[in-house]
Tab-separated table of C-alpha atoms (C1' of nucleotides) in Angstrom:
chain	number	residue	atom	x	y	z
A	21	UNK	CA	17.395	-22.771	5.786
A	22	UNK	CA	15.176	-20.529	5.195
A	23	UNK	CA	13.686	-18.866	8.785
A	24	UNK	CA	10.318	-17.611	9.168
A	25	UNK	CA	8.143	-15.188	11.292
A	26	UNK	CA	4.902	-15.293	11.494
A	27	UNK	CA	2.651	-11.857	12.106
A	28	UNK	CA	-1.018	-13.213	12.094
A	29	UNK	CA	-3.730	-12.383	15.068
A	30	UNK	CA	-5.871	-15.300	14.316
A	31	UNK	CA	-4.447	-18.185	16.295
A	32	UNK	CA	-5.448	-20.937	14.545
A	33	UNK	CA	-4.660	-19.618	10.739
A	34	UNK	CA	-1.214	-18.602	12.781
A	35	UNK	CA	-0.432	-21.743	14.303
A	36	UNK	CA	-1.536	-24.040	11.594
A	37	UNK	CA	1.601	-22.228	9.078
A	38	UNK	CA	3.661	-22.340	11.746
A	39	UNK	CA	3.400	-26.177	11.580
A	40	UNK	CA	3.806	-26.372	7.671
A	41	UNK	CA	7.360	-23.709	7.707
A	42	UNK	CA	8.322	-26.105	10.414
A	43	UNK	CA	7.407	-29.921	8.745
A	44	UNK	CA	8.916	-28.973	5.576
A	45	UNK	CA	12.691	-29.620	4.910
A	46	UNK	CA	14.545	-26.518	4.203
A	47	UNK	CA	12.479	-24.085	6.384
A	48	UNK	CA	12.162	-22.986	10.367
A	49	UNK	CA	9.187	-20.908	11.281
A	50	UNK	CA	11.464	-19.255	14.143
A	51	UNK	CA	8.493	-16.739	15.460
A	52	UNK	CA	4.865	-15.717	15.569
A	53	UNK	CA	3.143	-12.479	16.627
A	54	UNK	CA	-0.344	-11.651	16.929
A	55	UNK	CA	-0.227	-8.273	16.397
A	56	UNK	CA	2.229	-5.989	14.617
A	57	UNK	CA	3.955	-3.928	18.129
A	58	UNK	CA	5.249	-7.410	19.078
A	59	UNK	CA	6.281	-7.951	16.299
A	60	UNK	CA	8.165	-4.950	15.398
A	61	UNK	CA	10.264	-5.783	18.832
A	62	UNK	CA	10.621	-9.124	18.801
A	63	UNK	CA	12.162	-9.125	14.617
A	64	UNK	CA	15.003	-7.369	16.514
A	65	UNK	CA	15.868	-9.538	18.429
A	66	UNK	CA	15.059	-12.715	16.710
A	67	UNK	CA	15.714	-11.508	13.169
A	68	UNK	CA	14.022	-13.849	10.221
A	69	UNK	CA	14.931	-13.953	6.340
A	70	UNK	CA	11.575	-13.645	5.989
A	71	UNK	CA	8.649	-12.437	7.228
A	72	UNK	CA	4.838	-13.375	6.653
A	73	UNK	CA	2.476	-10.798	7.285
A	74	UNK	CA	-1.425	-10.636	7.899
A	75	UNK	CA	-2.561	-6.926	7.062
A	76	UNK	CA	-6.142	-6.696	8.659
A	77	UNK	CA	-4.636	-6.596	11.666
A	78	UNK	CA	-6.073	-4.513	15.449
A	79	UNK	CA	-3.477	-2.595	16.234
A	80	UNK	CA	-0.789	-1.075	14.520
A	81	UNK	CA	-1.720	-1.524	10.750
A	82	UNK	CA	-0.377	-4.604	8.619
A	83	UNK	CA	0.931	-1.244	6.395
A	84	UNK	CA	2.137	0.870	9.407
A	85	UNK	CA	4.493	-2.514	10.466
A	86	UNK	CA	6.041	-3.374	6.991
A	87	UNK	CA	7.578	0.491	6.910
A	88	UNK	CA	8.419	-0.016	10.910
A	89	UNK	CA	10.492	-3.180	10.454
A	90	UNK	CA	11.885	-2.791	6.332
A	91	UNK	CA	13.655	0.588	8.195
A	92	UNK	CA	15.057	-1.356	10.759
A	93	UNK	CA	15.762	-4.825	8.928
A	94	UNK	CA	15.754	-3.505	4.904
A	95	UNK	CA	17.384	-6.522	3.931
A	96	UNK	CA	14.801	-8.598	4.646
A	97	UNK	CA	12.134	-10.326	3.240
A	98	UNK	CA	8.035	-9.316	3.944
A	99	UNK	CA	5.485	-11.414	2.294
A	100	UNK	CA	2.176	-9.814	2.684
A	101	UNK	CA	-0.706	-12.616	3.046
A	102	UNK	CA	-4.090	-11.488	3.279
A	103	UNK	CA	-8.053	-11.453	2.144
A	104	UNK	CA	-7.756	-7.982	0.929
A	105	UNK	CA	-6.921	-7.907	-2.977
A	106	UNK	CA	-7.610	-4.911	-2.722
A	107	UNK	CA	-6.049	-2.266	-5.552
A	108	UNK	CA	-5.186	0.536	-3.203
A	109	UNK	CA	-4.253	-2.268	-0.128
A	110	UNK	CA	-2.014	-3.719	-2.382
A	111	UNK	CA	0.117	-0.054	-3.815
A	112	UNK	CA	0.265	1.143	-0.328
A	113	UNK	CA	2.349	-2.390	0.745
A	114	UNK	CA	4.547	-2.521	-1.803
A	115	UNK	CA	5.125	1.012	-1.013
A	116	UNK	CA	5.930	0.447	2.769
A	117	UNK	CA	8.647	-2.400	1.614
A	118	UNK	CA	6.452	-5.588	0.646
A	119	UNK	CA	8.204	-7.405	-1.440
A	120	UNK	CA	5.121	-10.478	-1.673
A	121	UNK	CA	1.542	-10.265	-2.087
A	122	UNK	CA	-0.232	-13.692	-2.212
A	123	UNK	CA	-3.939	-13.656	-0.880
A	124	UNK	CA	-4.466	-16.391	1.872
A	125	UNK	CA	-5.981	-18.765	-0.031
A	126	UNK	CA	-2.737	-19.591	-1.664
A	127	UNK	CA	-2.055	-23.749	-1.705
A	128	UNK	CA	0.699	-24.359	0.869
A	129	UNK	CA	3.045	-25.358	-2.436
A	130	UNK	CA	2.078	-22.418	-3.541
A	131	UNK	CA	2.562	-20.764	0.271
A	132	UNK	CA	5.964	-22.405	0.227
A	133	UNK	CA	7.384	-21.460	-2.710
A	134	UNK	CA	6.676	-18.411	-2.816
A	135	UNK	CA	8.744	-18.200	0.263
A	136	UNK	CA	11.986	-19.388	-1.515
A	137	UNK	CA	10.878	-17.163	-4.308
A	138	UNK	CA	11.500	-13.793	-1.855
A	139	UNK	CA	14.635	-15.032	0.019
A	140	UNK	CA	16.119	-15.616	-3.267
A	141	UNK	CA	15.053	-11.909	-4.506
A	142	UNK	CA	12.176	-12.642	-6.747
A	143	UNK	CA	9.050	-11.171	-6.363
A	144	UNK	CA	5.952	-13.719	-5.382
A	145	UNK	CA	2.440	-12.240	-6.305
A	146	UNK	CA	-0.290	-14.022	-7.459
A	147	UNK	CA	-1.380	-13.411	-11.398
A	148	UNK	CA	-3.979	-11.025	-10.880
A	149	UNK	CA	-1.639	-8.652	-8.977
A	150	UNK	CA	0.951	-9.092	-11.009
A	151	UNK	CA	-0.745	-7.044	-13.632
A	152	UNK	CA	-2.629	-4.301	-11.233
A	153	UNK	CA	1.814	-3.645	-10.718
A	154	UNK	CA	2.325	-4.043	-14.067
A	155	UNK	CA	-0.445	-2.354	-15.786
A	156	UNK	CA	0.157	0.953	-13.598
A	157	UNK	CA	2.846	1.732	-15.575
A	158	UNK	CA	0.772	2.446	-18.016
A	159	UNK	CA	0.153	5.739	-19.335
A	160	UNK	CA	-3.631	7.209	-18.692
A	161	UNK	CA	-3.337	8.017	-22.758
A	162	UNK	CA	-6.428	10.990	-21.309
A	163	UNK	CA	-7.613	12.757	-24.733
A	164	UNK	CA	-7.730	15.273	-22.852
A	165	UNK	CA	-4.707	17.264	-24.035
A	166	UNK	CA	-4.078	18.163	-27.718
A	167	UNK	CA	-0.249	17.148	-28.272
A	168	UNK	CA	1.370	20.378	-28.130
A	169	UNK	CA	-0.124	20.515	-25.105
A	170	UNK	CA	1.559	17.434	-23.716
A	171	UNK	CA	4.805	18.848	-25.154
A	172	UNK	CA	4.747	21.847	-23.490
A	173	UNK	CA	3.326	19.836	-20.765
A	174	UNK	CA	6.342	17.365	-20.385
A	175	UNK	CA	8.851	20.674	-20.240
A	176	UNK	CA	7.504	22.038	-17.336
A	177	UNK	CA	7.817	18.672	-15.401
A	178	UNK	CA	11.448	18.927	-16.235
A	179	UNK	CA	10.534	22.079	-14.147
A	180	UNK	CA	11.492	24.372	-16.530
A	181	UNK	CA	10.437	28.235	-16.774
A	182	UNK	CA	8.161	29.610	-19.426
A	183	UNK	CA	11.480	31.266	-21.367
A	184	UNK	CA	13.200	28.232	-21.235
A	185	UNK	CA	9.799	25.849	-22.896
A	186	UNK	CA	9.479	28.393	-25.680
A	187	UNK	CA	12.999	28.140	-26.453
A	188	UNK	CA	12.524	24.317	-26.916
A	189	UNK	CA	9.853	24.476	-28.388
A	190	UNK	CA	10.046	27.550	-30.908
A	191	UNK	CA	7.648	29.101	-29.978
A	192	UNK	CA	7.432	32.972	-28.034
A	193	UNK	CA	6.716	33.185	-24.200
A	194	UNK	CA	3.072	34.408	-24.510
A	195	UNK	CA	2.611	31.501	-26.437
A	196	UNK	CA	3.430	28.478	-24.103
A	197	UNK	CA	1.432	30.830	-21.434
A	198	UNK	CA	-1.445	30.563	-24.027
A	199	UNK	CA	-1.273	26.954	-23.995
A	200	UNK	CA	-0.875	26.777	-20.150
A	201	UNK	CA	-3.246	28.607	-19.485
A	202	UNK	CA	-5.561	25.873	-21.546
A	203	UNK	CA	-4.347	23.099	-19.877
A	204	UNK	CA	-4.731	24.297	-16.484
A	205	UNK	CA	-8.249	24.679	-17.820
A	206	UNK	CA	-8.503	21.454	-18.322
A	207	UNK	CA	-6.963	19.589	-15.394
A	208	UNK	CA	-8.437	21.818	-13.506
A	209	UNK	CA	-5.327	23.164	-11.718
A	210	UNK	CA	-4.172	26.338	-10.932
A	211	UNK	CA	-0.510	26.650	-10.544
A	212	UNK	CA	2.880	24.555	-11.979
A	213	UNK	CA	3.273	22.981	-9.253
A	214	UNK	CA	-0.106	21.755	-9.416
A	215	UNK	CA	0.431	20.921	-12.734
A	216	UNK	CA	3.540	18.776	-12.703
A	217	UNK	CA	2.135	16.542	-9.723
A	218	UNK	CA	-1.114	15.766	-11.696
A	219	UNK	CA	0.861	14.813	-15.038
A	220	UNK	CA	3.218	12.385	-12.403
A	221	UNK	CA	0.650	10.933	-10.766
A	222	UNK	CA	-1.642	10.428	-13.492
A	223	UNK	CA	1.210	9.761	-15.431
A	224	UNK	CA	0.511	12.101	-18.404
A	225	UNK	CA	3.878	12.484	-19.436
B	18	UNK	CA	-6.606	-21.746	-28.779
B	19	UNK	CA	-4.172	-18.725	-28.523
B	20	UNK	CA	-2.977	-17.246	-31.290
B	21	UNK	CA	0.883	-15.731	-31.121
B	22	UNK	CA	2.479	-12.773	-33.494
B	23	UNK	CA	6.117	-12.767	-32.911
B	24	UNK	CA	8.464	-10.018	-33.866
B	25	UNK	CA	11.988	-10.931	-34.286
B	26	UNK	CA	14.732	-10.178	-36.082
B	27	UNK	CA	16.807	-12.986	-36.195
B	28	UNK	CA	15.671	-15.212	-38.972
B	29	UNK	CA	16.898	-18.836	-36.532
B	30	UNK	CA	14.572	-17.545	-33.579
B	31	UNK	CA	12.139	-16.564	-35.292
B	32	UNK	CA	11.103	-19.807	-37.064
B	33	UNK	CA	11.956	-21.605	-34.484
B	34	UNK	CA	9.673	-20.180	-32.050
B	35	UNK	CA	7.030	-19.576	-34.738
B	36	UNK	CA	7.739	-23.844	-34.918
B	37	UNK	CA	7.385	-24.723	-31.391
B	38	UNK	CA	4.257	-22.151	-30.851
B	39	UNK	CA	2.551	-23.965	-33.222
B	40	UNK	CA	3.370	-27.706	-32.687
B	41	UNK	CA	1.774	-27.051	-29.143
B	42	UNK	CA	-1.941	-27.617	-28.904
B	43	UNK	CA	-3.432	-24.774	-27.948
B	44	UNK	CA	-1.194	-22.556	-29.454
B	45	UNK	CA	-1.001	-20.818	-33.339
B	46	UNK	CA	1.193	-18.817	-34.302
B	47	UNK	CA	-0.301	-16.554	-36.933
B	48	UNK	CA	2.183	-14.468	-38.274
B	49	UNK	CA	5.447	-13.430	-37.655
B	50	UNK	CA	7.774	-10.284	-38.318
B	51	UNK	CA	10.993	-8.947	-38.760
B	52	UNK	CA	10.459	-5.346	-37.936
B	53	UNK	CA	8.535	-3.230	-35.890
B	54	UNK	CA	6.452	-1.395	-38.801
B	55	UNK	CA	5.919	-4.552	-40.690
B	56	UNK	CA	4.398	-5.521	-37.523
B	57	UNK	CA	2.039	-2.698	-36.194
B	58	UNK	CA	1.054	-2.878	-40.362
B	59	UNK	CA	0.193	-6.153	-39.686
B	60	UNK	CA	-1.397	-6.722	-36.429
B	61	UNK	CA	-3.904	-4.239	-37.481
B	62	UNK	CA	-4.801	-6.197	-39.720
B	63	UNK	CA	-4.464	-9.745	-38.817
B	64	UNK	CA	-5.754	-9.192	-34.841
B	65	UNK	CA	-3.975	-11.604	-32.295
B	66	UNK	CA	-4.377	-12.924	-29.044
B	67	UNK	CA	-0.707	-12.172	-27.901
B	68	UNK	CA	2.676	-10.415	-28.893
B	69	UNK	CA	5.842	-11.701	-28.578
B	70	UNK	CA	8.547	-8.896	-29.637
B	71	UNK	CA	12.171	-8.782	-29.495
B	72	UNK	CA	13.339	-4.893	-28.813
B	73	UNK	CA	16.661	-4.827	-30.172
B	74	UNK	CA	15.543	-4.218	-33.085
B	75	UNK	CA	17.045	-2.370	-36.524
B	76	UNK	CA	14.303	0.850	-37.297
B	77	UNK	CA	11.893	1.937	-35.207
B	78	UNK	CA	12.440	0.989	-31.915
B	79	UNK	CA	10.850	-1.766	-29.738
B	80	UNK	CA	9.170	0.117	-27.581
B	81	UNK	CA	7.901	2.637	-29.938
B	82	UNK	CA	6.437	-0.665	-31.401
B	83	UNK	CA	4.834	-1.534	-28.487
B	84	UNK	CA	3.377	1.838	-28.264
B	85	UNK	CA	1.528	2.115	-31.675
B	86	UNK	CA	0.531	-1.322	-31.564
B	87	UNK	CA	-1.254	-1.101	-27.794
B	88	UNK	CA	-2.327	2.189	-28.787
B	89	UNK	CA	-4.854	0.140	-31.349
B	90	UNK	CA	-5.119	-2.463	-29.777
B	91	UNK	CA	-5.374	-2.126	-26.303
B	92	UNK	CA	-6.633	-5.084	-25.525
B	93	UNK	CA	-3.662	-6.745	-26.783
B	94	UNK	CA	-1.159	-8.664	-25.024
B	95	UNK	CA	2.378	-7.884	-25.112
B	96	UNK	CA	5.350	-10.369	-23.608
B	97	UNK	CA	8.735	-8.868	-24.161
B	98	UNK	CA	11.266	-11.131	-25.016
B	99	UNK	CA	15.490	-9.708	-24.978
B	100	UNK	CA	18.450	-10.497	-24.042
B	101	UNK	CA	18.452	-6.732	-22.573
B	102	UNK	CA	17.518	-6.953	-18.722
B	103	UNK	CA	18.169	-3.672	-18.540
B	104	UNK	CA	16.443	-1.613	-15.602
B	105	UNK	CA	15.801	1.815	-17.812
B	106	UNK	CA	14.278	-0.371	-20.618
B	107	UNK	CA	11.981	-2.968	-19.389
B	108	UNK	CA	10.196	-0.036	-17.592
B	109	UNK	CA	10.568	2.130	-20.604
B	110	UNK	CA	8.464	-0.886	-22.440
B	111	UNK	CA	6.164	-2.012	-19.701
B	112	UNK	CA	5.009	2.306	-19.853
B	113	UNK	CA	4.561	1.918	-23.337
B	114	UNK	CA	2.041	-0.776	-22.861
B	115	UNK	CA	4.100	-3.782	-21.755
B	116	UNK	CA	2.332	-6.737	-20.573
B	117	UNK	CA	5.340	-9.548	-19.752
B	118	UNK	CA	9.321	-9.271	-19.542
B	119	UNK	CA	11.590	-12.033	-20.369
B	120	UNK	CA	15.182	-13.242	-21.671
B	121	UNK	CA	15.281	-14.830	-24.225
B	122	UNK	CA	17.102	-17.797	-22.226
B	123	UNK	CA	13.172	-18.233	-21.312
B	124	UNK	CA	12.723	-22.533	-21.380
B	125	UNK	CA	10.109	-22.824	-23.307
B	126	UNK	CA	8.346	-24.858	-20.948
B	127	UNK	CA	8.203	-21.457	-19.319
B	128	UNK	CA	7.949	-19.247	-22.355
B	129	UNK	CA	4.297	-21.289	-23.025
B	130	UNK	CA	2.942	-20.952	-19.880
B	131	UNK	CA	4.595	-16.919	-19.304
B	132	UNK	CA	1.135	-16.899	-22.529
B	133	UNK	CA	-1.271	-18.657	-21.244
B	134	UNK	CA	-0.608	-16.537	-18.149
B	135	UNK	CA	-0.835	-13.261	-20.200
B	136	UNK	CA	-3.479	-14.063	-22.091
B	137	UNK	CA	-5.381	-15.297	-18.646
B	138	UNK	CA	-4.733	-11.892	-17.265
B	139	UNK	CA	-1.323	-11.652	-15.190
B	140	UNK	CA	1.747	-10.667	-15.953
B	141	UNK	CA	5.022	-12.484	-16.732
B	142	UNK	CA	7.637	-11.578	-16.156
B	143	UNK	CA	11.836	-13.449	-14.807
B	144	UNK	CA	11.741	-13.995	-10.748
B	145	UNK	CA	14.807	-10.373	-11.257
B	146	UNK	CA	12.030	-8.297	-13.163
B	147	UNK	CA	8.763	-8.925	-10.899
B	148	UNK	CA	11.303	-7.706	-7.626
B	149	UNK	CA	13.207	-4.600	-9.937
B	150	UNK	CA	9.599	-3.494	-10.852
B	151	UNK	CA	8.215	-4.319	-6.620
B	152	UNK	CA	11.469	-2.608	-5.888
B	153	UNK	CA	10.538	0.443	-7.672
B	154	UNK	CA	7.702	1.182	-5.800
B	155	UNK	CA	9.351	1.777	-2.008
B	156	UNK	CA	10.423	5.037	-1.294
B	157	UNK	CA	14.387	6.168	-1.330
B	158	UNK	CA	14.908	6.659	1.997
B	159	UNK	CA	16.973	10.076	1.650
B	160	UNK	CA	18.347	11.204	4.787
B	161	UNK	CA	18.910	14.273	3.104
B	162	UNK	CA	16.153	16.309	3.871
B	163	UNK	CA	14.647	16.552	7.589
B	164	UNK	CA	11.640	15.393	8.634
B	165	UNK	CA	9.932	18.955	8.940
B	166	UNK	CA	11.616	19.561	4.567
B	167	UNK	CA	9.380	16.020	3.797
B	168	UNK	CA	6.469	17.565	5.722
B	169	UNK	CA	6.861	21.076	3.817
B	170	UNK	CA	7.558	18.634	0.733
B	171	UNK	CA	4.514	17.130	0.632
B	172	UNK	CA	2.111	19.711	0.860
B	173	UNK	CA	4.069	21.360	-2.265
B	174	UNK	CA	3.490	18.029	-4.244
B	175	UNK	CA	-0.256	18.249	-3.824
B	176	UNK	CA	-0.335	21.645	-5.045
B	177	UNK	CA	-0.458	24.201	-2.397
B	178	UNK	CA	0.918	27.477	-2.174
B	179	UNK	CA	2.774	28.852	1.062
B	180	UNK	CA	0.500	30.607	2.341
B	181	UNK	CA	-1.668	27.085	2.675
B	182	UNK	CA	1.460	24.906	3.307
B	183	UNK	CA	1.681	27.693	6.207
B	184	UNK	CA	-1.478	27.013	7.503
B	185	UNK	CA	-1.691	23.567	7.639
B	186	UNK	CA	1.273	22.405	8.942
B	187	UNK	CA	0.946	26.035	11.144
B	188	UNK	CA	3.622	27.861	11.059
B	189	UNK	CA	4.280	30.997	9.253
B	190	UNK	CA	3.960	31.818	5.293
B	191	UNK	CA	7.864	32.984	6.540
B	192	UNK	CA	8.941	29.738	7.790
B	193	UNK	CA	7.364	28.082	4.587
B	194	UNK	CA	9.553	29.517	2.693
B	195	UNK	CA	12.568	28.811	4.877
B	196	UNK	CA	12.357	25.632	4.858
B	197	UNK	CA	12.573	25.750	1.136
B	198	UNK	CA	15.110	27.856	0.659
B	199	UNK	CA	16.919	24.514	2.312
B	200	UNK	CA	14.533	21.551	0.206
B	201	UNK	CA	16.299	23.710	-2.928
B	202	UNK	CA	19.317	23.605	-2.008
B	203	UNK	CA	19.118	20.090	-0.632
B	204	UNK	CA	17.914	19.462	-4.208
B	205	UNK	CA	19.806	21.245	-6.300
B	206	UNK	CA	16.363	22.652	-7.695
B	207	UNK	CA	15.442	26.139	-8.320
B	208	UNK	CA	11.815	26.155	-8.768
B	209	UNK	CA	8.017	24.508	-6.714
B	210	UNK	CA	7.863	22.696	-9.941
B	211	UNK	CA	11.239	21.342	-10.016
B	212	UNK	CA	11.124	20.282	-6.566
B	213	UNK	CA	7.214	18.677	-7.327
B	214	UNK	CA	9.155	16.840	-10.110
B	215	UNK	CA	11.871	15.806	-8.585
B	216	UNK	CA	10.418	14.676	-5.095
B	217	UNK	CA	7.568	12.254	-7.642
B	218	UNK	CA	10.094	10.383	-9.737
B	219	UNK	CA	12.692	9.919	-6.573
B	220	UNK	CA	9.499	8.771	-4.604
B	221	UNK	CA	11.050	11.049	-1.833
B	222	UNK	CA	7.283	11.763	-1.146
C	11	DT	C1'	-15.429	23.356	-48.967
C	12	DG	C1'	-16.783	25.612	-45.038
C	13	DA	C1'	-16.539	25.408	-40.003
C	14	DA	C1'	-14.227	24.132	-36.395
C	15	DA	C1'	-9.915	23.076	-33.095
C	16	DA	C1'	-5.548	23.802	-32.863
C	17	DA	C1'	-1.659	26.736	-32.759
C	18	DT	C1'	0.677	31.430	-32.404
C	19	DG	C1'	1.243	36.093	-30.616
C	20	DA	C1'	0.677	40.451	-27.858
C	21	DC	C1'	-0.700	43.501	-23.392
C	22	DC	C1'	-2.139	43.773	-18.555
C	23	DC	C1'	-1.084	43.868	-13.554
C	24	DA	C1'	-1.729	41.395	-9.404
C	25	DA	C1'	-0.163	37.443	-6.690
C	26	DT	C1'	3.467	34.897	-5.976
C	27	DT	C1'	7.754	33.082	-5.584
C	28	DG	C1'	13.117	32.549	-5.305
C	29	DG	C1'	17.263	34.778	-3.374
C	30	DG	C1'	19.723	37.355	0.136
C	31	DT	C1'	20.497	38.632	4.593
C	32	DC	C1'	20.213	38.230	9.480
C	33	DA	C1'	18.299	36.283	14.719
C	34	DT	C1'	15.960	33.151	18.001
C	35	DT	C1'	13.872	29.148	20.518
C	36	DT	C1'	14.464	24.168	20.582
C	37	DA	C1'	16.217	19.726	20.293
C	38	DC	C1'	19.565	16.699	19.988
C	39	DC	C1'	24.291	13.863	21.186
C	40	DA	C1'	29.372	13.683	22.180
D	29	DT	C1'	27.331	20.993	29.389
D	30	DG	C1'	28.193	22.761	25.444
D	31	DG	C1'	28.411	22.791	20.327
D	32	DT	C1'	25.628	21.399	16.502
D	33	DA	C1'	21.448	20.777	13.859
D	34	DA	C1'	16.958	22.035	13.635
D	35	DA	C1'	13.248	25.019	12.922
D	36	DT	C1'	10.802	29.156	13.385
D	37	DG	C1'	10.038	34.069	11.830
D	38	DA	C1'	11.277	39.101	9.947
D	39	DC	C1'	12.531	42.124	6.010
D	40	DC	C1'	13.615	43.005	0.937
D	41	DC	C1'	13.502	42.819	-4.782
D	42	DA	C1'	13.466	41.319	-8.931
D	43	DA	C1'	12.113	37.994	-11.576
D	44	DT	C1'	8.063	34.717	-12.817
D	45	DT	C1'	3.199	33.428	-12.837
D	46	DG	C1'	-1.728	33.443	-12.969
D	47	DG	C1'	-5.841	35.369	-14.992
D	48	DG	C1'	-7.480	38.510	-17.650
D	49	DT	C1'	-9.017	39.997	-22.973
D	50	DC	C1'	-8.108	40.406	-27.714
D	51	DA	C1'	-6.481	38.739	-32.443
D	52	DT	C1'	-4.208	35.635	-36.563
D	53	DT	C1'	-2.595	32.008	-38.910
D	54	DT	C1'	-2.688	26.739	-39.813
D	55	DT	C1'	-4.683	22.214	-39.034
D	56	DT	C1'	-8.098	18.905	-40.046
D	57	DC	C1'	-12.244	17.011	-40.907
D	58	DA	C1'	-17.264	15.689	-42.290
DNA sequence: TGAAAAATGACCCAATTGGGTCATTTACCA
DNA sequence: TGGTAAATGACCCAATTGGGTCATTTTTCA
């Protein structure tokens, strides 16, 4: 028996979800919440296996709610159930600790399967979301930097000093400085740390 | 009709995969390769929709092969098909440009579905892999750093100088230095760029 | 083959950083 | 309620960095 909590402000949707889950063999909807505050508090006392969570809620944002719930109960699986298929929100939700992301139009059969999947260590997502997530790993191949500059930037991201980079690449420290100047200009940054931050965030290395 | 290439060094597996795909309605196995070199060259001349790729190959590593193929044909979908369910390799493959990752034991029905899914903009993965991928977004909540130190580190990752961090957090530059010293000791680093690299790689911020 | 791009190296100087020591106040927990 | 951790601030000094200018060689490609 998989126990489920629902966080959803729309009364109709919340009730019909609860009804569906309770009516299905192997599932039990233990409690429902209309906002994040009560969910964070309620789940503390009445823990469930899976949480279905809307994130377009009034009051505390769903993202913050996910963060707080996962903070106290890391083993719990949270599936986001929402109308937003916006890039930013998907990644924020996953970073906050959601393990799955479905749009509300998901057919009930798939929704039940997703709950099962989440509880068994999976990460239920729509195919579009999955591609977005996987795509976020791919490097941006900016032809902006030359290959030598990329090598230097790479070393920089390992925390090396000019001197050490020079030794690694068998060039003088001065040449490292030359490359760095060029890199800074192209990336529009003014310090090592900014360059490293940009390189890692934009997956240049 | 979805066209498929196969890269796989084991003759038996390669042939039976090709046979399966050709025997299925809506699929056509256009060519097969026993190593990455010939695949990179061959796919140039005979482009397909999807590539099934083993990555435990002799010669050029499958990862490098993925990188080279995607470099020339970014629109092509590469599904890794392997026995390795090793963390590192999964992420390397995805970073290199693979859109899906399946283990070789995958039932044929699921494999065909995965090819279809990849071609329609999805990212076919086993449930365990999907969770690994999603899990990689979650922050490591190291209690190592104090909350104030995390704030400072956060600013540092935006490329700010001590002076600017001090202004942002309404503390003196000297106090920023104090926190940085403590952060460096805890993270075992010795420069801003190393700290930024560690913070971003380990998702501390 | 000849121009453009890339890679190499040097010098100067001000600003920033890294590491050391010392000290006070606030917050929290046992 | 008393000790410990956290947060704040200061000074010193050597090393590193960032930005400027200048110049040569090698590679690449039209």
